[in-house]
PDB file of C-alpha atoms in Angstrom:
ATOM      1  CA  MET A   4       9.755 -18.209  -3.752  1.00 84.00           C
ATOM      2  CA  THR A   5       6.171 -18.709  -2.593  1.00 94.00           C
ATOM      3  CA  VAL A   6       4.294 -15.646  -1.351  1.00 96.00           C
ATOM      4  CA  ARG A   7       2.616 -16.445   1.973  1.00 97.00           C
ATOM      5  CA  VAL A   8      -0.836 -14.901   2.411  1.00 98.00           C
ATOM      6  CA  LEU A   9      -3.055 -14.375   5.454  1.00 98.00           C
ATOM      7  CA  VAL A  10      -6.766 -13.909   4.703  1.00 98.00           C
ATOM      8  CA  ALA A  11      -8.687 -11.747   7.201  1.00 97.00           C
ATOM      9  CA  ASP A  12     -12.449 -11.491   6.670  1.00 96.00           C
ATOM     10  CA  ASP A  13     -15.414 -12.092   8.973  1.00 95.00           C
ATOM     11  CA  GLN A  14     -17.401 -13.965   6.312  1.00 94.00           C
ATOM     12  CA  HIS A  15     -16.601 -17.652   5.953  1.00 95.00           C
ATOM     13  CA  LEU A  16     -17.668 -17.768   2.309  1.00 95.00           C
ATOM     14  CA  MET A  17     -15.451 -14.798   1.459  1.00 95.00           C
ATOM     15  CA  ARG A  18     -12.461 -16.399   3.165  1.00 96.00           C
ATOM     16  CA  ALA A  19     -13.113 -19.640   1.302  1.00 96.00           C
ATOM     17  CA  GLY A  20     -13.426 -17.763  -1.989  1.00 96.00           C
ATOM     18  CA  LEU A  21     -10.188 -15.872  -1.453  1.00 96.00           C
ATOM     19  CA  ARG A  22      -8.397 -19.061  -0.434  1.00 96.00           C
ATOM     20  CA  GLY A  23      -9.646 -20.692  -3.624  1.00 96.00           C
ATOM     21  CA  ILE A  24      -8.486 -17.795  -5.809  1.00 96.00           C
ATOM     22  CA  VAL A  25      -5.053 -17.666  -4.187  1.00 97.00           C
ATOM     23  CA  GLY A  26      -4.815 -21.444  -4.491  1.00 95.00           C
ATOM     24  CA  THR A  27      -4.975 -21.236  -8.278  1.00 96.00           C
ATOM     25  CA  ALA A  28      -1.536 -19.599  -8.364  1.00 96.00           C
ATOM     26  CA  ALA A  29       1.504 -21.838  -7.968  1.00 96.00           C
ATOM     27  CA  ASP A  30       3.553 -19.036  -6.432  1.00 96.00           C
ATOM     28  CA  LEU A  31       0.996 -18.013  -3.770  1.00 97.00           C
ATOM     29  CA  THR A  32      -0.331 -19.863  -0.743  1.00 97.00           C
ATOM     30  CA  VAL A  33      -2.748 -19.085   2.088  1.00 97.00           C
ATOM     31  CA  ILE A  34      -1.075 -19.937   5.380  1.00 97.00           C
ATOM     32  CA  ALA A  35      -3.844 -18.855   7.778  1.00 97.00           C
ATOM     33  CA  GLU A  36      -7.290 -17.286   8.062  1.00 97.00           C
ATOM     34  CA  ALA A  37      -8.658 -14.758  10.558  1.00 97.00           C
ATOM     35  CA  SER A  38     -12.302 -13.860  11.184  1.00 96.00           C
ATOM     36  CA  THR A  39     -11.658 -10.851  13.440  1.00 96.00           C
ATOM     37  CA  GLY A  40      -9.226  -7.970  13.553  1.00 96.00           C
ATOM     38  CA  LEU A  41      -7.643  -9.263  16.744  1.00 96.00           C
ATOM     39  CA  GLN A  42      -7.031 -12.650  15.175  1.00 97.00           C
ATOM     40  CA  ALA A  43      -5.493 -10.966  12.146  1.00 97.00           C
ATOM     41  CA  VAL A  44      -3.030  -9.035  14.311  1.00 97.00           C
ATOM     42  CA  ASP A  45      -2.117 -12.123  16.340  1.00 97.00           C
ATOM     43  CA  LEU A  46      -1.632 -14.325  13.282  1.00 97.00           C
ATOM     44  CA  ALA A  47       0.324 -11.675  11.389  1.00 97.00           C
ATOM     45  CA  ARG A  48       2.718 -11.246  14.295  1.00 97.00           C
ATOM     46  CA  ARG A  49       3.072 -14.994  14.863  1.00 97.00           C
ATOM     47  CA  GLU A  50       3.119 -16.359  11.303  1.00 97.00           C
ATOM     48  CA  ARG A  51       4.721 -13.356   9.536  1.00 97.00           C
ATOM     49  CA  PRO A  52       2.995 -13.747   6.158  1.00 97.00           C
ATOM     50  CA  ASP A  53       4.214 -11.702   3.208  1.00 96.00           C
ATOM     51  CA  VAL A  54       0.793 -10.169   2.586  1.00 96.00           C
ATOM     52  CA  VAL A  55      -2.431  -9.850   4.572  1.00 97.00           C
ATOM     53  CA  LEU A  56      -5.685  -9.576   2.615  1.00 97.00           C
ATOM     54  CA  MET A  57      -7.576  -7.390   5.081  1.00 96.00           C
ATOM     55  CA  ASP A  58     -11.297  -6.722   5.262  1.00 94.00           C
ATOM     56  CA  ILE A  59     -12.357  -3.456   6.912  1.00 92.00           C
ATOM     57  CA  ARG A  60     -15.528  -4.311   8.816  1.00 90.00           C
ATOM     58  CA  MET A  61     -14.806  -7.134  11.260  1.00 93.00           C
ATOM     59  CA  PRO A  62     -15.725  -7.944  14.880  1.00 89.00           C
ATOM     60  CA  ASP A  63     -13.527  -7.080  17.889  1.00 91.00           C
ATOM     61  CA  MET A  64     -11.301  -4.733  15.889  1.00 94.00           C
ATOM     62  CA  ASP A  65     -11.817  -3.314  12.416  1.00 94.00           C
ATOM     63  CA  GLY A  66      -9.342  -3.892   9.628  1.00 94.00           C
ATOM     64  CA  LEU A  67      -8.051  -0.331   9.723  1.00 93.00           C
ATOM     65  CA  GLU A  68      -6.875  -0.591  13.339  1.00 95.00           C
ATOM     66  CA  ALA A  69      -5.582  -4.107  12.709  1.00 96.00           C
ATOM     67  CA  THR A  70      -3.574  -2.774   9.762  1.00 95.00           C
ATOM     68  CA  ARG A  71      -2.072  -0.034  11.910  1.00 94.00           C
ATOM     69  CA  LEU A  72      -0.987  -2.507  14.589  1.00 96.00           C
ATOM     70  CA  ILE A  73       0.418  -5.007  12.089  1.00 97.00           C
ATOM     71  CA  THR A  74       2.470  -2.507  10.104  1.00 93.00           C
ATOM     72  CA  ALA A  75       3.713  -0.789  13.267  1.00 93.00           C
ATOM     73  CA  SER A  76       5.128  -4.000  14.731  1.00 94.00           C
ATOM     74  CA  THR A  77       6.113  -6.120  11.711  1.00 95.00           C
ATOM     75  CA  ASP A  78       7.310  -5.819   8.134  1.00 92.00           C
ATOM     76  CA  VAL A  79       4.158  -7.584   6.919  1.00 94.00           C
ATOM     77  CA  ARG A  80       2.421  -5.803   4.050  1.00 93.00           C
ATOM     78  CA  VAL A  81      -1.332  -5.268   4.053  1.00 93.00           C
ATOM     79  CA  LEU A  82      -3.676  -5.165   1.074  1.00 92.00           C
ATOM     80  CA  ILE A  83      -7.091  -3.795   2.033  1.00 90.00           C
ATOM     81  CA  LEU A  84      -9.910  -5.669   0.296  1.00 88.00           C
ATOM     82  CA  THR A  85     -13.385  -4.243   0.837  1.00 82.00           C
ATOM     83  CA  THR A  86     -16.807  -3.641  -0.684  1.00 80.00           C
ATOM     84  CA  PHE A  87     -16.774   0.005   0.417  1.00 69.00           C
ATOM     85  CA  ASP A  88     -15.414   2.593  -2.032  1.00 63.00           C
ATOM     86  CA  LEU A  89     -15.154   5.388   0.543  1.00 66.00           C
ATOM     87  CA  ASP A  90     -12.408   8.002   0.519  1.00 63.00           C
ATOM     88  CA  ASP A  91     -12.168   8.093   4.289  1.00 71.00           C
ATOM     89  CA  TYR A  92     -11.524   4.350   4.484  1.00 77.00           C
ATOM     90  CA  VAL A  93      -8.699   4.625   1.981  1.00 73.00           C
ATOM     91  CA  TYR A  94      -7.283   7.661   3.768  1.00 72.00           C
ATOM     92  CA  GLN A  95      -7.243   5.790   7.081  1.00 80.00           C
ATOM     93  CA  ALA A  96      -5.845   2.642   5.475  1.00 79.00           C
ATOM     94  CA  LEU A  97      -2.895   4.482   3.904  1.00 77.00           C
ATOM     95  CA  ARG A  98      -2.323   6.449   7.085  1.00 78.00           C
ATOM     96  CA  GLY A  99      -2.248   3.134   8.943  1.00 83.00           C
ATOM     97  CA  GLY A 100       0.457   1.720   6.691  1.00 85.00           C
ATOM     98  CA  ALA A 101      -1.517  -0.288   4.123  1.00 87.00           C
ATOM     99  CA  SER A 102       0.336  -0.919   0.881  1.00 85.00           C
ATOM    100  CA  GLY A 103      -2.727  -1.177  -1.326  1.00 82.00           C
ATOM    101  CA  PHE A 104      -6.508  -0.973  -1.553  1.00 82.00           C
ATOM    102  CA  LEU A 105      -8.836  -3.061  -3.728  1.00 84.00           C
ATOM    103  CA  LEU A 106     -12.562  -3.512  -4.033  1.00 83.00           C
ATOM    104  CA  LYS A 107     -13.980  -7.014  -3.656  1.00 85.00           C
ATOM    105  CA  ASP A 108     -15.380  -6.964  -7.192  1.00 85.00           C
ATOM    106  CA  THR A 109     -11.809  -6.919  -8.534  1.00 86.00           C
ATOM    107  CA  PRO A 110     -11.267  -9.718 -11.105  1.00 90.00           C
ATOM    108  CA  PRO A 111      -9.350 -12.703  -9.667  1.00 94.00           C
ATOM    109  CA  ALA A 112      -6.401 -12.216 -12.018  1.00 92.00           C
ATOM    110  CA  ASP A 113      -6.032  -8.601 -10.848  1.00 88.00           C
ATOM    111  CA  LEU A 114      -6.175  -9.707  -7.215  1.00 91.00           C
ATOM    112  CA  LEU A 115      -3.391 -12.229  -7.762  1.00 93.00           C
ATOM    113  CA  ALA A 116      -1.312  -9.579  -9.526  1.00 89.00           C
ATOM    114  CA  ALA A 117      -1.939  -7.177  -6.650  1.00 88.00           C
ATOM    115  CA  ILE A 118      -0.749  -9.700  -4.078  1.00 93.00           C
ATOM    116  CA  ARG A 119       2.457 -10.187  -6.030  1.00 91.00           C
ATOM    117  CA  VAL A 120       3.250  -6.499  -6.420  1.00 83.00           C
ATOM    118  CA  ILE A 121       2.428  -5.781  -2.784  1.00 88.00           C
ATOM    119  CA  ALA A 122       4.665  -8.643  -1.654  1.00 89.00           C
ATOM    120  CA  ALA A 123       7.503  -7.412  -3.863  1.00 82.00           C
ATOM    121  CA  GLY A 124       7.032  -3.734  -2.987  1.00 71.00           C
ATOM    122  CA  ASP A 125       7.824  -3.211  -6.645  1.00 58.00           C
ATOM    123  CA  ALA A 126       4.819  -1.317  -8.001  1.00 48.00           C
ATOM    124  CA  LEU A 127       1.928   0.826  -6.930  1.00 52.00           C
ATOM    125  CA  LEU A 128      -1.329  -0.896  -7.768  1.00 50.00           C
ATOM    126  CA  ALA A 129      -3.483   1.748  -9.419  1.00 45.00           C
ATOM    127  CA  PRO A 130      -7.156   0.847  -9.827  1.00 48.00           C
ATOM    128  CA  SER A 131      -9.467   3.508 -11.229  1.00 50.00           C
ATOM    129  CA  ILE A 132      -9.907   5.151  -7.834  1.00 53.00           C
ATOM    130  CA  THR A 133      -6.287   5.258  -6.692  1.00 54.00           C
ATOM    131  CA  ARG A 134      -5.086   8.529  -8.224  1.00 56.00           C
ATOM    132  CA  ARG A 135      -8.128  10.456  -6.956  1.00 57.00           C
ATOM    133  CA  LEU A 136      -7.856   8.940  -3.500  1.00 54.00           C
ATOM    134  CA  ILE A 137      -4.118   9.515  -3.114  1.00 56.00           C
ATOM    135  CA  ALA A 138      -4.532  13.107  -4.274  1.00 56.00           C
ATOM    136  CA  GLU A 139      -7.225  13.567  -1.647  1.00 59.00           C
ATOM    137  CA  PHE A 140      -5.031  11.898   0.979  1.00 55.00           C
ATOM    138  CA  ALA A 141      -2.063  14.097   0.139  1.00 53.00           C
ATOM    139  CA  ALA A 142      -4.159  17.258   0.389  1.00 57.00           C
ATOM    140  CA  ARG A 143      -5.182  16.556   3.969  1.00 54.00           C
ATOM    141  CA  PRO A 144      -3.011  17.818   6.823  1.00 55.00           C
ATOM    142  CA  GLU A 145      -1.094  15.447   9.035  1.00 50.00           C
ATOM    143  CA  PRO A 146      -2.581  14.906  12.503  1.00 45.00           C
ATOM    144  CA  THR A 147      -0.920  17.303  14.936  1.00 45.00           C
ATOM    145  CA  ARG A 148      -0.223  15.212  18.000  1.00 38.00           C
ATOM    146  CA  PRO A 149       2.545  16.319  20.351  1.00 40.00           C
ATOM    147  CA  GLY A 150       5.647  14.216  20.074  1.00 43.00           C
ATOM    148  CA  THR A 151       4.485  12.131  17.109  1.00 40.00           C
ATOM    149  CA  ALA A 152       5.426  12.038  13.463  1.00 43.00           C
ATOM    150  CA  GLY A 153       3.224  11.415  10.453  1.00 42.00           C
ATOM    151  CA  ALA A 154       2.783   7.787   9.505  1.00 40.00           C
ATOM    152  CA  ALA A 155       3.569   8.477   5.882  1.00 39.00           C
ATOM    153  CA  GLY A 156       7.290   8.863   6.432  1.00 41.00           C
ATOM    154  CA  SER A 157       9.310  11.926   7.287  1.00 38.00           C
ATOM    155  CA  GLY A 158       6.327  14.222   7.725  1.00 40.00           C
ATOM    156  CA  ALA A 159       6.382  15.975   4.376  1.00 38.00           C
ATOM    157  CA  GLY A 160       3.487  18.338   4.022  1.00 39.00           C
ATOM    158  CA  SER A 161       2.843  18.619   7.744  1.00 40.00           C
ATOM    159  CA  GLY A 162       3.287  22.366   7.666  1.00 43.00           C
ATOM    160  CA  SER A 163       6.089  22.377  10.233  1.00 45.00           C
ATOM    161  CA  ALA A 164       9.362  24.162   9.564  1.00 45.00           C
ATOM    162  CA  GLY A 165      12.116  21.785   8.591  1.00 55.00           C
ATOM    163  CA  PRO A 166      14.343  20.592   5.756  1.00 62.00           C
ATOM    164  CA  ASP A 167      12.844  19.938   2.355  1.00 66.00           C
ATOM    165  CA  PRO A 168      12.378  16.135   2.178  1.00 67.00           C
ATOM    166  CA  LEU A 169      13.336  16.232  -1.497  1.00 74.00           C
ATOM    167  CA  ALA A 170      16.550  18.204  -0.953  1.00 79.00           C
ATOM    168  CA  SER A 171      18.643  15.027  -0.787  1.00 83.00           C
ATOM    169  CA  ILE A 172      17.438  13.466  -4.029  1.00 88.00           C
ATOM    170  CA  THR A 173      19.049  13.873  -7.437  1.00 91.00           C
ATOM    171  CA  ASP A 174      17.422  15.320 -10.535  1.00 90.00           C
ATOM    172  CA  ARG A 175      17.074  11.812 -11.977  1.00 92.00           C
ATOM    173  CA  GLU A 176      15.491  10.547  -8.774  1.00 91.00           C
ATOM    174  CA  ARG A 177      13.061  13.456  -8.923  1.00 88.00           C
ATOM    175  CA  GLN A 178      12.091  12.368 -12.448  1.00 89.00           C
ATOM    176  CA  VAL A 179      11.627   8.795 -11.239  1.00 90.00           C
ATOM    177  CA  LEU A 180       9.519   9.979  -8.304  1.00 87.00           C
ATOM    178  CA  ALA A 181       7.198  11.860 -10.642  1.00 83.00           C
ATOM    179  CA  LEU A 182       6.742   8.729 -12.757  1.00 85.00           C
ATOM    180  CA  VAL A 183       6.102   6.580  -9.691  1.00 82.00           C
ATOM    181  CA  ALA A 184       3.363   9.072  -8.810  1.00 75.00           C
ATOM    182  CA  GLU A 185       1.819   8.452 -12.229  1.00 74.00           C
ATOM    183  CA  GLY A 186       1.533   4.773 -11.322  1.00 71.00           C
ATOM    184  CA  LEU A 187       4.297   3.508 -13.612  1.00 77.00           C
ATOM    185  CA  SER A 188       6.091   0.260 -12.851  1.00 79.00           C
ATOM    186  CA  ASN A 189       9.887   0.001 -12.837  1.00 85.00           C
ATOM    187  CA  ALA A 190       9.842  -1.405 -16.370  1.00 86.00           C
ATOM    188  CA  GLU A 191       7.639   1.449 -17.599  1.00 87.00           C
ATOM    189  CA  ILE A 192       9.854   4.013 -15.878  1.00 91.00           C
ATOM    190  CA  ALA A 193      12.902   2.459 -17.568  1.00 93.00           C
ATOM    191  CA  ARG A 194      11.282   2.745 -20.993  1.00 93.00           C
ATOM    192  CA  ARG A 195      10.135   6.315 -20.387  1.00 93.00           C
ATOM    193  CA  LEU A 196      13.593   7.472 -19.251  1.00 94.00           C
ATOM    194  CA  HIS A 197      15.551   5.214 -21.610  1.00 95.00           C
ATOM    195  CA  ILE A 198      17.402   3.497 -18.791  1.00 94.00           C
ATOM    196  CA  ALA A 199      17.832  -0.139 -17.764  1.00 93.00           C
ATOM    197  CA  PRO A 200      15.087  -1.707 -15.594  1.00 89.00           C
ATOM    198  CA  GLY A 201      17.693  -2.472 -12.948  1.00 91.00           C
ATOM    199  CA  THR A 202      18.688   1.190 -12.877  1.00 94.00           C
ATOM    200  CA  ALA A 203      15.053   2.221 -12.440  1.00 92.00           C
ATOM    201  CA  LYS A 204      14.719  -0.248  -9.564  1.00 89.00           C
ATOM    202  CA  THR A 205      17.858   1.185  -7.950  1.00 93.00           C
ATOM    203  CA  HIS A 206      16.499   4.732  -8.198  1.00 93.00           C
ATOM    204  CA  VAL A 207      13.214   3.655  -6.591  1.00 90.00           C
ATOM    205  CA  GLY A 208      15.132   1.923  -3.809  1.00 89.00           C
ATOM    206  CA  ASN A 209      17.195   5.060  -3.213  1.00 91.00           C
ATOM    207  CA  LEU A 210      13.993   7.120  -3.009  1.00 91.00           C
ATOM    208  CA  LEU A 211      12.472   4.740  -0.473  1.00 87.00           C
ATOM    209  CA  THR A 212      15.584   5.106   1.679  1.00 89.00           C
ATOM    210  CA  LYS A 213      16.098   8.854   1.315  1.00 88.00           C
ATOM    211  CA  LEU A 214      12.432   9.734   1.886  1.00 86.00           C
ATOM    212  CA  ASN A 215      11.973   7.160   4.654  1.00 83.00           C
ATOM    213  CA  ALA A 216       8.981   5.754   2.783  1.00 81.00           C
ATOM    214  CA  ARG A 217       7.565   2.331   3.593  1.00 75.00           C
ATOM    215  CA  ASP A 218       6.633   1.540  -0.005  1.00 75.00           C
ATOM    216  CA  ARG A 219       5.598   3.083  -3.313  1.00 76.00           C
ATOM    217  CA  VAL A 220       2.243   4.206  -1.924  1.00 73.00           C
ATOM    218  CA  HIS A 221       4.075   6.536   0.402  1.00 75.00           C
ATOM    219  CA  LEU A 222       6.464   7.641  -2.332  1.00 79.00           C
ATOM    220  CA  VAL A 223       3.383   8.808  -4.212  1.00 74.00           C
ATOM    221  CA  ILE A 224       2.210  10.690  -1.141  1.00 73.00           C
ATOM    222  CA  HIS A 225       5.593  12.419  -0.941  1.00 71.00           C
ATOM    223  CA  ALA A 226       5.364  13.299  -4.623  1.00 71.00           C
ATOM    224  CA  TYR A 227       1.932  14.841  -4.325  1.00 68.00           C
ATOM    225  CA  ARG A 228       2.804  16.782  -1.202  1.00 66.00           C
ATOM    226  CA  ALA A 229       6.221  18.044  -2.187  1.00 63.00           C
ATOM    227  CA  MET A 230       5.889  18.401  -5.940  1.00 55.00           C
ATOM    228  CA  GLY A 231       2.173  18.899  -6.460  1.00 52.00           C
ATOM    229  CA  ALA A 232      -0.020  16.442  -8.355  1.00 46.00           C
ATOM    230  CA  PRO A 233       1.760  15.351 -11.527  1.00 45.00           C
ATOM    231  CA  HIS A 234       0.252  16.477 -14.788  1.00 43.00           C
ATOM    232  CA  GLN A 235      -2.374  14.034 -15.934  1.00 41.00           C
ATOM    233  CA  GLY A 236      -2.944  14.581 -19.621  1.00 39.00           C
TER     234      GLY A 236
END
């Protein structure tokens, strides 16, 4: 199956470069380009790509707001691609429903791999900044707006009284969650726990359902909030 990609960037040369990189992969194709945030939202809703490569700084509407609108109204996944390595941008992107975050100096092969894993929802892309940024994200309180829930899922870590979000998961699922938070893929989790890859995938799927998490990014957020940052030796 071909992964359909929407490229959203205000620079023509950047869009052309990304289209060229994506075009080198037989299993990926660029179906549309957007030069503003508003165009990105409109095209995402109309064309329903599998993945949007989203710039942050664009005219009309920035990529962060565009991401929020796209993920709130579709099942399209968004991969933020930017030159700015700023914690607050990543925080806002994850809060808005983005499934990944890459810098524009990422090697082409890594970008193609990122598109695939974001489209599959099968692994958390973990560049050098990800663990630090997710830990920072998880440490921040949820916005307290009357009548609204946190965008990261069931509101774990919001400080409000309520059931433990991890109460419904099994001991094995708790082990899997901790390994997801370390950035391990399903295959790596299977090797670590001496289980079949299909079993690891099933456990991850159960966690997504039980914790009402959009993807593995938000499973990591749950892990950091509810279990504390995993040991990083």
